[in-house]
PDB file of C-alpha atoms and ligand atoms in Angstrom:
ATOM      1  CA  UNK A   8      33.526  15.580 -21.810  1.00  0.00           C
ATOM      2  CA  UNK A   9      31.887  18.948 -20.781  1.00  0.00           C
ATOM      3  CA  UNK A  10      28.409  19.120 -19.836  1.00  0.00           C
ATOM      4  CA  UNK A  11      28.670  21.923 -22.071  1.00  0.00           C
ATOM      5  CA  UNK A  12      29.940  20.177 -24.504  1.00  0.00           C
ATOM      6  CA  UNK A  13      27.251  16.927 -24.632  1.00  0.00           C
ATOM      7  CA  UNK A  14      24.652  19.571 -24.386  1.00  0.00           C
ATOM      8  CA  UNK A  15      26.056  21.425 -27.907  1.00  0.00           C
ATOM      9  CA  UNK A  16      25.937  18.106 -29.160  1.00  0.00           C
ATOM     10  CA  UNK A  17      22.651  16.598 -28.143  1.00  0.00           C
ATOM     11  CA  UNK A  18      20.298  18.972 -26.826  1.00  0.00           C
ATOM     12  CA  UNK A  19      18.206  16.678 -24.269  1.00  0.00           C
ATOM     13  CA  UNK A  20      14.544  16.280 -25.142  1.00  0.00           C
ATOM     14  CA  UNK A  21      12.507  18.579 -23.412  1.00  0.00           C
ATOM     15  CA  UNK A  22      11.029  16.805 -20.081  1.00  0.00           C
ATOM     16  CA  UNK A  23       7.165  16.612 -19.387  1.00  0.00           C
ATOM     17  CA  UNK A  24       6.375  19.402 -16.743  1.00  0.00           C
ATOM     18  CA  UNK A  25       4.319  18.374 -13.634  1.00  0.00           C
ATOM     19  CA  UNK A  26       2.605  19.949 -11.142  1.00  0.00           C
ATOM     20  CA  UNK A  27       2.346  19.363  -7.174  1.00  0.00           C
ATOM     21  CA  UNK A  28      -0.176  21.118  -5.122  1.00  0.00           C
ATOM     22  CA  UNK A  29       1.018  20.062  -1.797  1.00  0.00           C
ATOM     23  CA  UNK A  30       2.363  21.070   1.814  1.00  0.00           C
ATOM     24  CA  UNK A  31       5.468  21.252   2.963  1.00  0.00           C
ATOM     25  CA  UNK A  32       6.785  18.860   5.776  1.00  0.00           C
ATOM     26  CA  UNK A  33       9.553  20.779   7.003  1.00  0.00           C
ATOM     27  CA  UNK A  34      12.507  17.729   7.331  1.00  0.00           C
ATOM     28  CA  UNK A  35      11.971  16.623   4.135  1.00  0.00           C
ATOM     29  CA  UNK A  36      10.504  13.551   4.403  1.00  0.00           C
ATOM     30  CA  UNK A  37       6.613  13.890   3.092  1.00  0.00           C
ATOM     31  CA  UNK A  38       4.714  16.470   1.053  1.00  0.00           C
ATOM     32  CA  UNK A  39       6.042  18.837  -1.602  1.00  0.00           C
ATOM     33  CA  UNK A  40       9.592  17.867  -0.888  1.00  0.00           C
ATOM     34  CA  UNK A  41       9.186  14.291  -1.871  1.00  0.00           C
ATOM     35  CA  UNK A  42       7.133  14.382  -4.575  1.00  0.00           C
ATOM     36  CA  UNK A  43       9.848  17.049  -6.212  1.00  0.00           C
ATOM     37  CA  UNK A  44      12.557  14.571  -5.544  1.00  0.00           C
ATOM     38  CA  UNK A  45      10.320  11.865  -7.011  1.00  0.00           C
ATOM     39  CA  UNK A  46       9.679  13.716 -10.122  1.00  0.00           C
ATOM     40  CA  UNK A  47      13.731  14.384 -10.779  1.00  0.00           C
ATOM     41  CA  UNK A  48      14.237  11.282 -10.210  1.00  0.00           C
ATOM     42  CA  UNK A  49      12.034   9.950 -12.778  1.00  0.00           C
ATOM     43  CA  UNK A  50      13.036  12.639 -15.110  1.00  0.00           C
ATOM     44  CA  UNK A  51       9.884  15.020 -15.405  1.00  0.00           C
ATOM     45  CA  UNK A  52      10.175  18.887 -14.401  1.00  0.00           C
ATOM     46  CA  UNK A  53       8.590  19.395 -11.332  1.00  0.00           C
ATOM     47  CA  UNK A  54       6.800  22.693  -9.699  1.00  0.00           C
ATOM     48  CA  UNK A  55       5.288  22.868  -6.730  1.00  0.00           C
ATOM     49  CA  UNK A  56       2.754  25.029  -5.255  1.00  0.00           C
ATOM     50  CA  UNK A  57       2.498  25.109  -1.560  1.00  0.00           C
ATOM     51  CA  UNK A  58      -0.751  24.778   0.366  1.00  0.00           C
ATOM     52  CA  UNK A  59       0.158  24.757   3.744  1.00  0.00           C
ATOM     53  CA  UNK A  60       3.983  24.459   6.078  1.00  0.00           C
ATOM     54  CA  UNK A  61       3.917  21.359   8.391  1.00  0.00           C
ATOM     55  CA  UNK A  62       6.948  21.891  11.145  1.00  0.00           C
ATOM     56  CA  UNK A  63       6.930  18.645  13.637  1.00  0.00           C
ATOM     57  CA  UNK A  64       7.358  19.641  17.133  1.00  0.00           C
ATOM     58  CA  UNK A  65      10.108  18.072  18.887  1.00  0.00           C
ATOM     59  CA  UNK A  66       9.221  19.414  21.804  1.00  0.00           C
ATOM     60  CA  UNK A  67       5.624  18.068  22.125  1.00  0.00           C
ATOM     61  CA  UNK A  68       6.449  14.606  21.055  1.00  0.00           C
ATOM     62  CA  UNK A  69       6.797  15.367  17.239  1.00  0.00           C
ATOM     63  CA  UNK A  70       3.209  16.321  16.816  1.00  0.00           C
ATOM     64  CA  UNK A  71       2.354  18.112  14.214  1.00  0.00           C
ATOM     65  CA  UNK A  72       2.547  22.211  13.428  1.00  0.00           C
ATOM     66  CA  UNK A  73       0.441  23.163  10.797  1.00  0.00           C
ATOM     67  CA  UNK A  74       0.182  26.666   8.881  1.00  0.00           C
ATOM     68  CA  UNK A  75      -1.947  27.049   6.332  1.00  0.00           C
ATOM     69  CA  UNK A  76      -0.866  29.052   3.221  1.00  0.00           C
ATOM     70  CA  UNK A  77      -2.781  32.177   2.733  1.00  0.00           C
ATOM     71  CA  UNK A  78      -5.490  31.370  -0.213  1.00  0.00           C
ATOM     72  CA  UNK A  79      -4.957  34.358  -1.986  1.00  0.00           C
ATOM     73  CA  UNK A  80      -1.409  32.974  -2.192  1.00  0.00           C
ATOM     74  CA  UNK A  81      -2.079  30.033  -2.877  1.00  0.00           C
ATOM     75  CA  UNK A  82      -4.393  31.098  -6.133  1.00  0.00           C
ATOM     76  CA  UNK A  83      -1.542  33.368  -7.257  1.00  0.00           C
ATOM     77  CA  UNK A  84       0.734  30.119  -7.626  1.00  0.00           C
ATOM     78  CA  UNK A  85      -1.578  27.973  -9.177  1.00  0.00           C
ATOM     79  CA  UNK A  86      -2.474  31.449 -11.509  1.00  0.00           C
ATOM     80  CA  UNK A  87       1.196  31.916 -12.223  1.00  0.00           C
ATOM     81  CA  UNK A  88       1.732  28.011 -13.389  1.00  0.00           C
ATOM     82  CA  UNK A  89      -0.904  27.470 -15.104  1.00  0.00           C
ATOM     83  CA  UNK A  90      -0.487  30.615 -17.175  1.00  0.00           C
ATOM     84  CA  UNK A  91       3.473  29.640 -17.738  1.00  0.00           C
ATOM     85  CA  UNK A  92       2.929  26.233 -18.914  1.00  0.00           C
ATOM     86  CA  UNK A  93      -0.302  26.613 -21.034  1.00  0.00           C
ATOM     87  CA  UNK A  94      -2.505  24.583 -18.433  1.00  0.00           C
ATOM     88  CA  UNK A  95      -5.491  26.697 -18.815  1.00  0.00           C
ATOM     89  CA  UNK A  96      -8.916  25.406 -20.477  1.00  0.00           C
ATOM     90  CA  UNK A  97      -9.250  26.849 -24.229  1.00  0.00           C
ATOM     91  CA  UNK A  98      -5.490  28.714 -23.742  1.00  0.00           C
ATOM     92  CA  UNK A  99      -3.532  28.074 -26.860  1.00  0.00           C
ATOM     93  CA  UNK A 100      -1.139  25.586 -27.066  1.00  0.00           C
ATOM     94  CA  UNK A 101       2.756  27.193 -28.093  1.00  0.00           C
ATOM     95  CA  UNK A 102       4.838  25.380 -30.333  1.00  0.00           C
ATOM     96  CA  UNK A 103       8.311  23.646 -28.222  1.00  0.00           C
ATOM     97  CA  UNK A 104       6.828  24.672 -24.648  1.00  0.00           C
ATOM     98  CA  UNK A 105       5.758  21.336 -22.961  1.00  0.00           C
ATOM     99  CA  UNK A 106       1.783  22.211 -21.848  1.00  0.00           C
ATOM    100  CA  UNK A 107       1.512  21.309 -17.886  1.00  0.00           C
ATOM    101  CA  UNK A 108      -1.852  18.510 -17.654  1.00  0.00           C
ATOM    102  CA  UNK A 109      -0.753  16.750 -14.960  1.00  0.00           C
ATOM    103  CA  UNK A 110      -1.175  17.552 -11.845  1.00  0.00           C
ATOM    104  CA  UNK A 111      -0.299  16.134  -7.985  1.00  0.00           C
ATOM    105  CA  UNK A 112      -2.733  16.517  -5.183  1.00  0.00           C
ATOM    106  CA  UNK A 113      -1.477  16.444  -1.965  1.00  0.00           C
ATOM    107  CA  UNK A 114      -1.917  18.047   1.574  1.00  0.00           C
ATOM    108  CA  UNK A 115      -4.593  20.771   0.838  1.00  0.00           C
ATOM    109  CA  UNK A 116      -5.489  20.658   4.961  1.00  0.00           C
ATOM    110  CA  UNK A 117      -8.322  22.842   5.116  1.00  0.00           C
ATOM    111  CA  UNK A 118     -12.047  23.734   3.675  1.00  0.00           C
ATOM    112  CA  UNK A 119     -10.974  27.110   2.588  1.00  0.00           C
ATOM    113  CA  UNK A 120      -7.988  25.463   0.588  1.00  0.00           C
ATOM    114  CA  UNK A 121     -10.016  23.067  -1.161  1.00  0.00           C
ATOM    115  CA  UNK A 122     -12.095  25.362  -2.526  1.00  0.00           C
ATOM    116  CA  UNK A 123      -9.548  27.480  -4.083  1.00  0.00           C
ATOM    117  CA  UNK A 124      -7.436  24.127  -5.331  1.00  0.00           C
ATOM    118  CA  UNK A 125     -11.294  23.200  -7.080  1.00  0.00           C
ATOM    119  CA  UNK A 126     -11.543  26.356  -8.682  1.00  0.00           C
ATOM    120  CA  UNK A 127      -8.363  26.021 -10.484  1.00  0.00           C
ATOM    121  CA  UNK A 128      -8.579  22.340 -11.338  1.00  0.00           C
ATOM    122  CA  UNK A 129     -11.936  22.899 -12.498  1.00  0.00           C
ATOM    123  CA  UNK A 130     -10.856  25.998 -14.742  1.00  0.00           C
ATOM    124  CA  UNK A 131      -7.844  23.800 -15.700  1.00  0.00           C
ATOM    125  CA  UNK A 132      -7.017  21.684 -18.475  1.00  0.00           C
ATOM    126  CA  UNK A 133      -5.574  19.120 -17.009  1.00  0.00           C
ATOM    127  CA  UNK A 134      -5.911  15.330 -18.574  1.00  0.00           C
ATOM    128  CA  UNK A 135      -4.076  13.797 -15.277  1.00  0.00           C
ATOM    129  CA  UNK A 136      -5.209  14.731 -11.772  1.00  0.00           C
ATOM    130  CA  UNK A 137      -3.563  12.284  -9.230  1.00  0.00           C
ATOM    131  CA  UNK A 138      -5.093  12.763  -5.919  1.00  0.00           C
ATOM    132  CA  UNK A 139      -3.018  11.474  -2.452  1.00  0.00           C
ATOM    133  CA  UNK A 140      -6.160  11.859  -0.360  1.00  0.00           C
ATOM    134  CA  UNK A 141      -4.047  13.131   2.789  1.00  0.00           C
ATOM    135  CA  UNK A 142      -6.560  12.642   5.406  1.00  0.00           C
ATOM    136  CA  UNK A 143      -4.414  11.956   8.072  1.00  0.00           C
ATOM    137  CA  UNK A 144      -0.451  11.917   8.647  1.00  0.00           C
ATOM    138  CA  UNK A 145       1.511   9.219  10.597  1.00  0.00           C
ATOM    139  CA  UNK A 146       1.209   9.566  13.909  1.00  0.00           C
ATOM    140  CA  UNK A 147      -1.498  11.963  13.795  1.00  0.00           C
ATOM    141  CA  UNK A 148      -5.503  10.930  15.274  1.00  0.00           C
ATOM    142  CA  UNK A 149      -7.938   9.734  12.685  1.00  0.00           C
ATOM    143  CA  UNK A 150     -10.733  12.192  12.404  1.00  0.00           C
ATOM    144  CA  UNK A 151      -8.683  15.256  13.570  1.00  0.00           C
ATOM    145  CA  UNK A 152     -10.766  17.445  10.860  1.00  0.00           C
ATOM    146  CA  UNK A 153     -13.690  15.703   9.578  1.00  0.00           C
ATOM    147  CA  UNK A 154     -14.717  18.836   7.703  1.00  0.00           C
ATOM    148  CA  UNK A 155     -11.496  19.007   5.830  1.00  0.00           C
ATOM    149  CA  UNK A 156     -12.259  15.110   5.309  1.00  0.00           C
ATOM    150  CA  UNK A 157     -15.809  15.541   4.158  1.00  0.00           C
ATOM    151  CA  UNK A 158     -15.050  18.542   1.617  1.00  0.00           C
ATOM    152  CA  UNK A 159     -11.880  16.340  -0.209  1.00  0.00           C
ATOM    153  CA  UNK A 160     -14.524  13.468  -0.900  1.00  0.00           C
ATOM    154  CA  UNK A 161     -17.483  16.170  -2.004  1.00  0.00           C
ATOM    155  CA  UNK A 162     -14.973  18.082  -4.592  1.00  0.00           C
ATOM    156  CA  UNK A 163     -11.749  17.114  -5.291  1.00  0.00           C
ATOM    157  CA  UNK A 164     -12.493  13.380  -5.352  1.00  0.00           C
ATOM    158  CA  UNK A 165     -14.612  13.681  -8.380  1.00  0.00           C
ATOM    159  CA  UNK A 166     -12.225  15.470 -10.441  1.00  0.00           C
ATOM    160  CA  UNK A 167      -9.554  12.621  -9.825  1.00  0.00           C
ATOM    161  CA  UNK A 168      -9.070  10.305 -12.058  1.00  0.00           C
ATOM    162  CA  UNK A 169      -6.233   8.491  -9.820  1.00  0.00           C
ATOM    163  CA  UNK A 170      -6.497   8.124  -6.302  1.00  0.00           C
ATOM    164  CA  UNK A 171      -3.784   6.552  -3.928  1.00  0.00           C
ATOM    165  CA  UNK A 172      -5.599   5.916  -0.385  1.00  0.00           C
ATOM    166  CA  UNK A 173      -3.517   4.488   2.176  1.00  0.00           C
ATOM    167  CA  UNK A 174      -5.210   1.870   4.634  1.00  0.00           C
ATOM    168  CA  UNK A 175      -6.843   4.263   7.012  1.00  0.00           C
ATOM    169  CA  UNK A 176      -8.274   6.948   3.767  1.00  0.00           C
ATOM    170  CA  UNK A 177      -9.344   3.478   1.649  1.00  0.00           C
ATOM    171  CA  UNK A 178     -11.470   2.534   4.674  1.00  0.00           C
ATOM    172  CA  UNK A 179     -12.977   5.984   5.482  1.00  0.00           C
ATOM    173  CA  UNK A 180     -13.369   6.910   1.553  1.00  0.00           C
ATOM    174  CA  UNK A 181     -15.394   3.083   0.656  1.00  0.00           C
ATOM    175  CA  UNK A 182     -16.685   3.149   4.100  1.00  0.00           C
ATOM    176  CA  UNK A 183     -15.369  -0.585   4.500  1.00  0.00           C
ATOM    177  CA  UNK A 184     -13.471  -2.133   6.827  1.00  0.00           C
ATOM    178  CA  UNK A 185     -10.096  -3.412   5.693  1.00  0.00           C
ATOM    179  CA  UNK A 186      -8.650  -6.430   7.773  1.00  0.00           C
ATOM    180  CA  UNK A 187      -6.985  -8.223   4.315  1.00  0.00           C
ATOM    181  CA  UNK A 188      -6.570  -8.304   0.790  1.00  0.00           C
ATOM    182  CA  UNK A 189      -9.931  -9.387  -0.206  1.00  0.00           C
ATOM    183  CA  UNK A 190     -11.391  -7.121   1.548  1.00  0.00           C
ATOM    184  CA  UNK A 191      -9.049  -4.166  -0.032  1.00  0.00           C
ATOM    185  CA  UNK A 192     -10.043  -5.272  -3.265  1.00  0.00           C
ATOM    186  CA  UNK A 193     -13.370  -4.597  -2.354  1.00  0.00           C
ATOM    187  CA  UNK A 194     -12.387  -1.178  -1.088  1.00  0.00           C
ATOM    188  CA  UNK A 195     -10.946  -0.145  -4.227  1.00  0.00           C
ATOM    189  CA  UNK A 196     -13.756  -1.317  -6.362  1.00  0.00           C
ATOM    190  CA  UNK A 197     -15.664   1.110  -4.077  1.00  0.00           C
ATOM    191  CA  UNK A 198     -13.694   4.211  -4.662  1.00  0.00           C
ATOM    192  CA  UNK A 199     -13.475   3.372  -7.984  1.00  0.00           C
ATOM    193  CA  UNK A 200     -16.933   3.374  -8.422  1.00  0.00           C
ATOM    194  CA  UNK A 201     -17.502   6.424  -6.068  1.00  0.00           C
ATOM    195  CA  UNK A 202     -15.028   8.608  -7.959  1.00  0.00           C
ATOM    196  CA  UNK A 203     -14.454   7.308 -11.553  1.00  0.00           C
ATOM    197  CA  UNK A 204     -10.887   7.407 -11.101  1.00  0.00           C
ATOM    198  CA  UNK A 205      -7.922   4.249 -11.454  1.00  0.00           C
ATOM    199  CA  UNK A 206      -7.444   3.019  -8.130  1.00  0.00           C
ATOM    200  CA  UNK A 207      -4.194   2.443  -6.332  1.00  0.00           C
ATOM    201  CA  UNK A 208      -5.573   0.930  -2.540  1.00  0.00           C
ATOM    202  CA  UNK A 209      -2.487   0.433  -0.099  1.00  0.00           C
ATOM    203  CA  UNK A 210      -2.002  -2.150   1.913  1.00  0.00           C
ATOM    204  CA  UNK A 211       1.262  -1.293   3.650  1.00  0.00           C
ATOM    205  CA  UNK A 212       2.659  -2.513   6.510  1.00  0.00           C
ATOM    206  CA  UNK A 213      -0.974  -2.402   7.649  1.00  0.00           C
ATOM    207  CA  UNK A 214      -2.034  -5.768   6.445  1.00  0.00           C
ATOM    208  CA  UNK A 215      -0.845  -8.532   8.210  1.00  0.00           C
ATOM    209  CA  UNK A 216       1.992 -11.299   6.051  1.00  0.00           C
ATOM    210  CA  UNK A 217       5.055 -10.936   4.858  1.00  0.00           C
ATOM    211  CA  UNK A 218       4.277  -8.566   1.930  1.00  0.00           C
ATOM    212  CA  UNK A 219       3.594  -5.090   1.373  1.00  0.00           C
ATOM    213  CA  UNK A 220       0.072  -5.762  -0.519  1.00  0.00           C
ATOM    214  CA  UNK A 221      -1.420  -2.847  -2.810  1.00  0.00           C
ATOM    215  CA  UNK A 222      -4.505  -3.002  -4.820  1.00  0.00           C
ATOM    216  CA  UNK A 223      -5.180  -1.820  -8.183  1.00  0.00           C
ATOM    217  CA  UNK A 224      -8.428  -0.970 -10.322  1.00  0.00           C
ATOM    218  CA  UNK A 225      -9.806   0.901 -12.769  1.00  0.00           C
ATOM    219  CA  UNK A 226     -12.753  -0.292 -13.225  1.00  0.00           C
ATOM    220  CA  UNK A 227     -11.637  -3.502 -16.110  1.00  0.00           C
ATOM    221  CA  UNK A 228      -8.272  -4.656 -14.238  1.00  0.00           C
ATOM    222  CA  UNK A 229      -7.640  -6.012 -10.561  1.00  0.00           C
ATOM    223  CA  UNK A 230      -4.144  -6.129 -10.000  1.00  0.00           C
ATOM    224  CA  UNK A 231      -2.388  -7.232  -6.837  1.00  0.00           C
ATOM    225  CA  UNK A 232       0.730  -5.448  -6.078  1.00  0.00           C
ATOM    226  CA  UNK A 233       3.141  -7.357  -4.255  1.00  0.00           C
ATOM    227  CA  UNK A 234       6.508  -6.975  -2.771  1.00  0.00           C
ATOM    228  CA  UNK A 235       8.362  -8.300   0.677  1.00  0.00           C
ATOM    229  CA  UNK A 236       7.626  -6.292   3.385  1.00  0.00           C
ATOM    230  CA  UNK A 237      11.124  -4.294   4.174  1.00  0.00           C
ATOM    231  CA  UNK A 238      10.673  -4.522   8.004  1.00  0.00           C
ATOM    232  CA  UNK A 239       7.016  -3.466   9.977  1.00  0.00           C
ATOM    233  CA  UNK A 240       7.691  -0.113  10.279  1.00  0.00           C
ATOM    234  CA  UNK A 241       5.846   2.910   8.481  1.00  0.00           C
ATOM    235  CA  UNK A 242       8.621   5.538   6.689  1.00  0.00           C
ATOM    236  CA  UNK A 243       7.592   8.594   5.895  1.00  0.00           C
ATOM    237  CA  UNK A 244       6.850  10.037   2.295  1.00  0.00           C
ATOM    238  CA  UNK A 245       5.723   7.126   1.514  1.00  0.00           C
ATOM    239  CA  UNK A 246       2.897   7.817   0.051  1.00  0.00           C
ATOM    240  CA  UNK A 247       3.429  10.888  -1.234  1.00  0.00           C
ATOM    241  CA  UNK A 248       6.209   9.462  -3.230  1.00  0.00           C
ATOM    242  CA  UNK A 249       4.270   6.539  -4.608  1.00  0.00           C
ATOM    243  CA  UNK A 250       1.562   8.893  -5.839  1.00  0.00           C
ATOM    244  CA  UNK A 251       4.631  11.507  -7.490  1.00  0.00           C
ATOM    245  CA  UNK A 252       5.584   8.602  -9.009  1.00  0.00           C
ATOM    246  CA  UNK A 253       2.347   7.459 -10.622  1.00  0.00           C
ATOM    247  CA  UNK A 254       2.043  11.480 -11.397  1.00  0.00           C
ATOM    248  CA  UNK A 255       5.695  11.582 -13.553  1.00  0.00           C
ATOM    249  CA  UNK A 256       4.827   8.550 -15.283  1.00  0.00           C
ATOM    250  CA  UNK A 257       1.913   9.221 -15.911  1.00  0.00           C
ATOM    251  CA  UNK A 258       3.063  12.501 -17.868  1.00  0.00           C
ATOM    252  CA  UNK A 259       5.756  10.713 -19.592  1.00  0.00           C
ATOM    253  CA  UNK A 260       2.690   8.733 -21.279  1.00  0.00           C
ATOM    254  CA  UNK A 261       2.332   5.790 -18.918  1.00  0.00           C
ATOM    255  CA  UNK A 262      -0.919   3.727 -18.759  1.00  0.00           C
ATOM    256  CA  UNK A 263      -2.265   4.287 -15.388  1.00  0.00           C
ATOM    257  CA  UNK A 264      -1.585   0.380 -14.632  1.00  0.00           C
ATOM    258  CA  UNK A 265       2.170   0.772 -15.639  1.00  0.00           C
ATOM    259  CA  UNK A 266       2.340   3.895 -13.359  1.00  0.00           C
ATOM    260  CA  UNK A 267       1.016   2.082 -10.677  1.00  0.00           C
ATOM    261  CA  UNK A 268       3.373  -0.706 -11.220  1.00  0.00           C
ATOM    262  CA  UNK A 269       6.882   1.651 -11.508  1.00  0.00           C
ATOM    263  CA  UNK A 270       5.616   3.465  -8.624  1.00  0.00           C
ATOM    264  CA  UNK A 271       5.294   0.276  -6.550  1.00  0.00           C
ATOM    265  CA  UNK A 272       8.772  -1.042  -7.511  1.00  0.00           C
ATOM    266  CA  UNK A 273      10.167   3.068  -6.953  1.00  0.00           C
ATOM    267  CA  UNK A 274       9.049   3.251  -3.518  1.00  0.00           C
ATOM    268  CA  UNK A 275      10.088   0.010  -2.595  1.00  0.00           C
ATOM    269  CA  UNK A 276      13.333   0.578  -3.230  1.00  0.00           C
ATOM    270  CA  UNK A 277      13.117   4.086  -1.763  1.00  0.00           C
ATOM    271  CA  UNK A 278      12.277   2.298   1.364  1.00  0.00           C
ATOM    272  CA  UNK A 279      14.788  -0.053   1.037  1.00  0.00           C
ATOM    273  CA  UNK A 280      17.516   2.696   0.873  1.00  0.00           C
ATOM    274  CA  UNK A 281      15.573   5.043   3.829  1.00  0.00           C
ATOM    275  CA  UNK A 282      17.256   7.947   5.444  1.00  0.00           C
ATOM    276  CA  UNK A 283      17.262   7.091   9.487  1.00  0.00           C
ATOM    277  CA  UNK A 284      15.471  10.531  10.998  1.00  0.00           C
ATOM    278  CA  UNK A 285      15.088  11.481  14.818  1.00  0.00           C
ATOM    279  CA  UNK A 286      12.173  11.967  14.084  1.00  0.00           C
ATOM    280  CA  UNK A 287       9.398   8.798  14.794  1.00  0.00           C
ATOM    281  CA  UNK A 288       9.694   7.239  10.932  1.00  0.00           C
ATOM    282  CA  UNK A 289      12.360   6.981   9.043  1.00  0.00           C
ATOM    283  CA  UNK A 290      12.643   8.887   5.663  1.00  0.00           C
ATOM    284  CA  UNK A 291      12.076   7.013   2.082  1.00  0.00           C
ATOM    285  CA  UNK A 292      15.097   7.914  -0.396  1.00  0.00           C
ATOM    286  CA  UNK A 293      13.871   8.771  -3.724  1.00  0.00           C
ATOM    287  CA  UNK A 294      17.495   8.010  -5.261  1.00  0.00           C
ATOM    288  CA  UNK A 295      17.110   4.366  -3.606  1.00  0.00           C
ATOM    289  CA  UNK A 296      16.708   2.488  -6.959  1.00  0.00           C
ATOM    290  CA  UNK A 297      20.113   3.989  -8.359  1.00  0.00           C
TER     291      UNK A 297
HETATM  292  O1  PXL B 314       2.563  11.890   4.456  1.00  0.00           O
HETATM  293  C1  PXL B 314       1.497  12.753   4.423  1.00  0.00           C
HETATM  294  C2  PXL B 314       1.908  14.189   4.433  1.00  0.00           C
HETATM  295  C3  PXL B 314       1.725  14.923   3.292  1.00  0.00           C
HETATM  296  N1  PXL B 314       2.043  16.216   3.216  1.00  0.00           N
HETATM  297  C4  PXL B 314       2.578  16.868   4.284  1.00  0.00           C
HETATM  298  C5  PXL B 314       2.802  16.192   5.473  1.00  0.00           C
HETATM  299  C6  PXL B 314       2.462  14.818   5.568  1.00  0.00           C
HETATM  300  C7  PXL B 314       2.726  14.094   6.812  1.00  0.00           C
HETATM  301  O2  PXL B 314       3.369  14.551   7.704  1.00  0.00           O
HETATM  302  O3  PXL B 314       3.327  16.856   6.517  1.00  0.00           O
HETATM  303  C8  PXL B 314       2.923  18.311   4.148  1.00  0.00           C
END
């Protein structure tokens, strides 16, 4: 049969449309490439709108090149989205055009670009913003911009209502430190109480044991996460794949718990499947659970 023809038969339901504000990562491992392979994957219509264009440099062991996306830019995507899929406060709702109120938070890199990302969240209508609090890439120095750092947790954090920290963002955003899983309990109990928002704390490869521990709250349930570790190495787009994940389910109607839970198994199995890269880590394959 046709695709033509199955699609005269059965037109396909119309898919939930998501948003990604995010960065690029030029090889296609993290940022605004993953999460848009996430969300086909998981059957949702993605769009991203770029914040920033991260080229590694081979040359200077694989460190990272960062250009920021002009803001004016950068407003004139989010204007041009939100306007096309109805994601506006008080904007009318059109009858068979899927409204965008879900939204991806990714790289935003810079105090200038977090301002302009607040703005339109806060003019927004969206139901579901899932904030990746990228503080820090693999293989980069903690603290490399503590002002970008301190303006994420003063305005974007609050309008979250999920976060995903990895090990290293869960310690600096609960101020705890995080040697096990008790311990990243308590961290996520912290940000949850900070922020307001369901809490997905990872664990990683960063806690020691056999298992890739995550923690989940939102502010009734404390769920463990569990899976076996696959190997001690870090692959990238990790994160930013767990937290598309959590994003498309959550616009296909998910409970925040059950997002957290396909998004575990997802990238698991992305992992499982990874893409080897010359670069230092590995790429996560979004078509691993196939
Ligand atoms: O994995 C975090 C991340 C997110 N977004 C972009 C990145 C990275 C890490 O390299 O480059 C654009």
């Amino acid at each position: 049969m046709t695709l033509a023809s199955t699609a005269a038969q059965s037109p396909a339901a119309a898919p939930a449309v998501v948003l990604t504000i995010a960065g690029s990562e030029a090889t296609g491992g993290a940022g605004a490439q993953a999460d848009l392979k996430t969300f086909q994957e998981l059957g949702v219509f993605g769009i991203a709108n770029l914040t920033c264009i991260v080229s590694f440099d081979p040359k200077d062991s694989w460190n990272h090149r960062f250009v920021p996306v002009d803001q004016q830019v950068i407003a004139d995507q989010l204007e041009a989205t939100t306007a096309a899929y109805s994601a506006v406060a008080g904007a009318p709702s059109v009858p068979g055009r899927p409204v965008l109120d879900t939204v991806k938070i990714g790289m935003l890199g810079s105090p200038a670009t977090i301002g302009t990302v607040a703005t339109a969240l806060e003019a927004g209508a969206f139901r579901n913003v899932v904030l990746d609090p990228v503080l820090i890439c693999k293989g980069q120095e903690p603290g490399h911009a503590l002002d970008t750092d301190q303006a994420l947790k003063a305005k974007i954090l609050p309008l979250a209502t999920f976060v995903t920290p990895n090990h290293f963002e869960a310690e600096s955003l609960s101020g705890l430190a995080i040697t096990d899983v008790e311990s990243l309990k308590a961290a996520a109990i912290r940000i949850h109480e900070l922020s307001g928002a369901a809490v997905l704390a990872k664990g990683g490869v960063r806690l020691a044991g056999p298992d890739a521990v995550d923690v989940y709250y939102d502010g009734e349930t404390l769920e463990v996460l569990s899976a076996p570790k696959v190997g001690e190495a870090a692959v990238s787009g990790a994160g930013c794949s767990l937290a598309a994940a959590v994003t498309a389910e959550l616009a296909k109607g998910a409970t925040p718990l059950e997002a957290a839970r396909t998004a575990k198994e997802f990238v698991t199995a992305g992992i499982r499947n990874r893409v080897a890269s010359g670069a230092p880590f590995d790429a996560l394959w979004q078509g691993g659970g196939r």
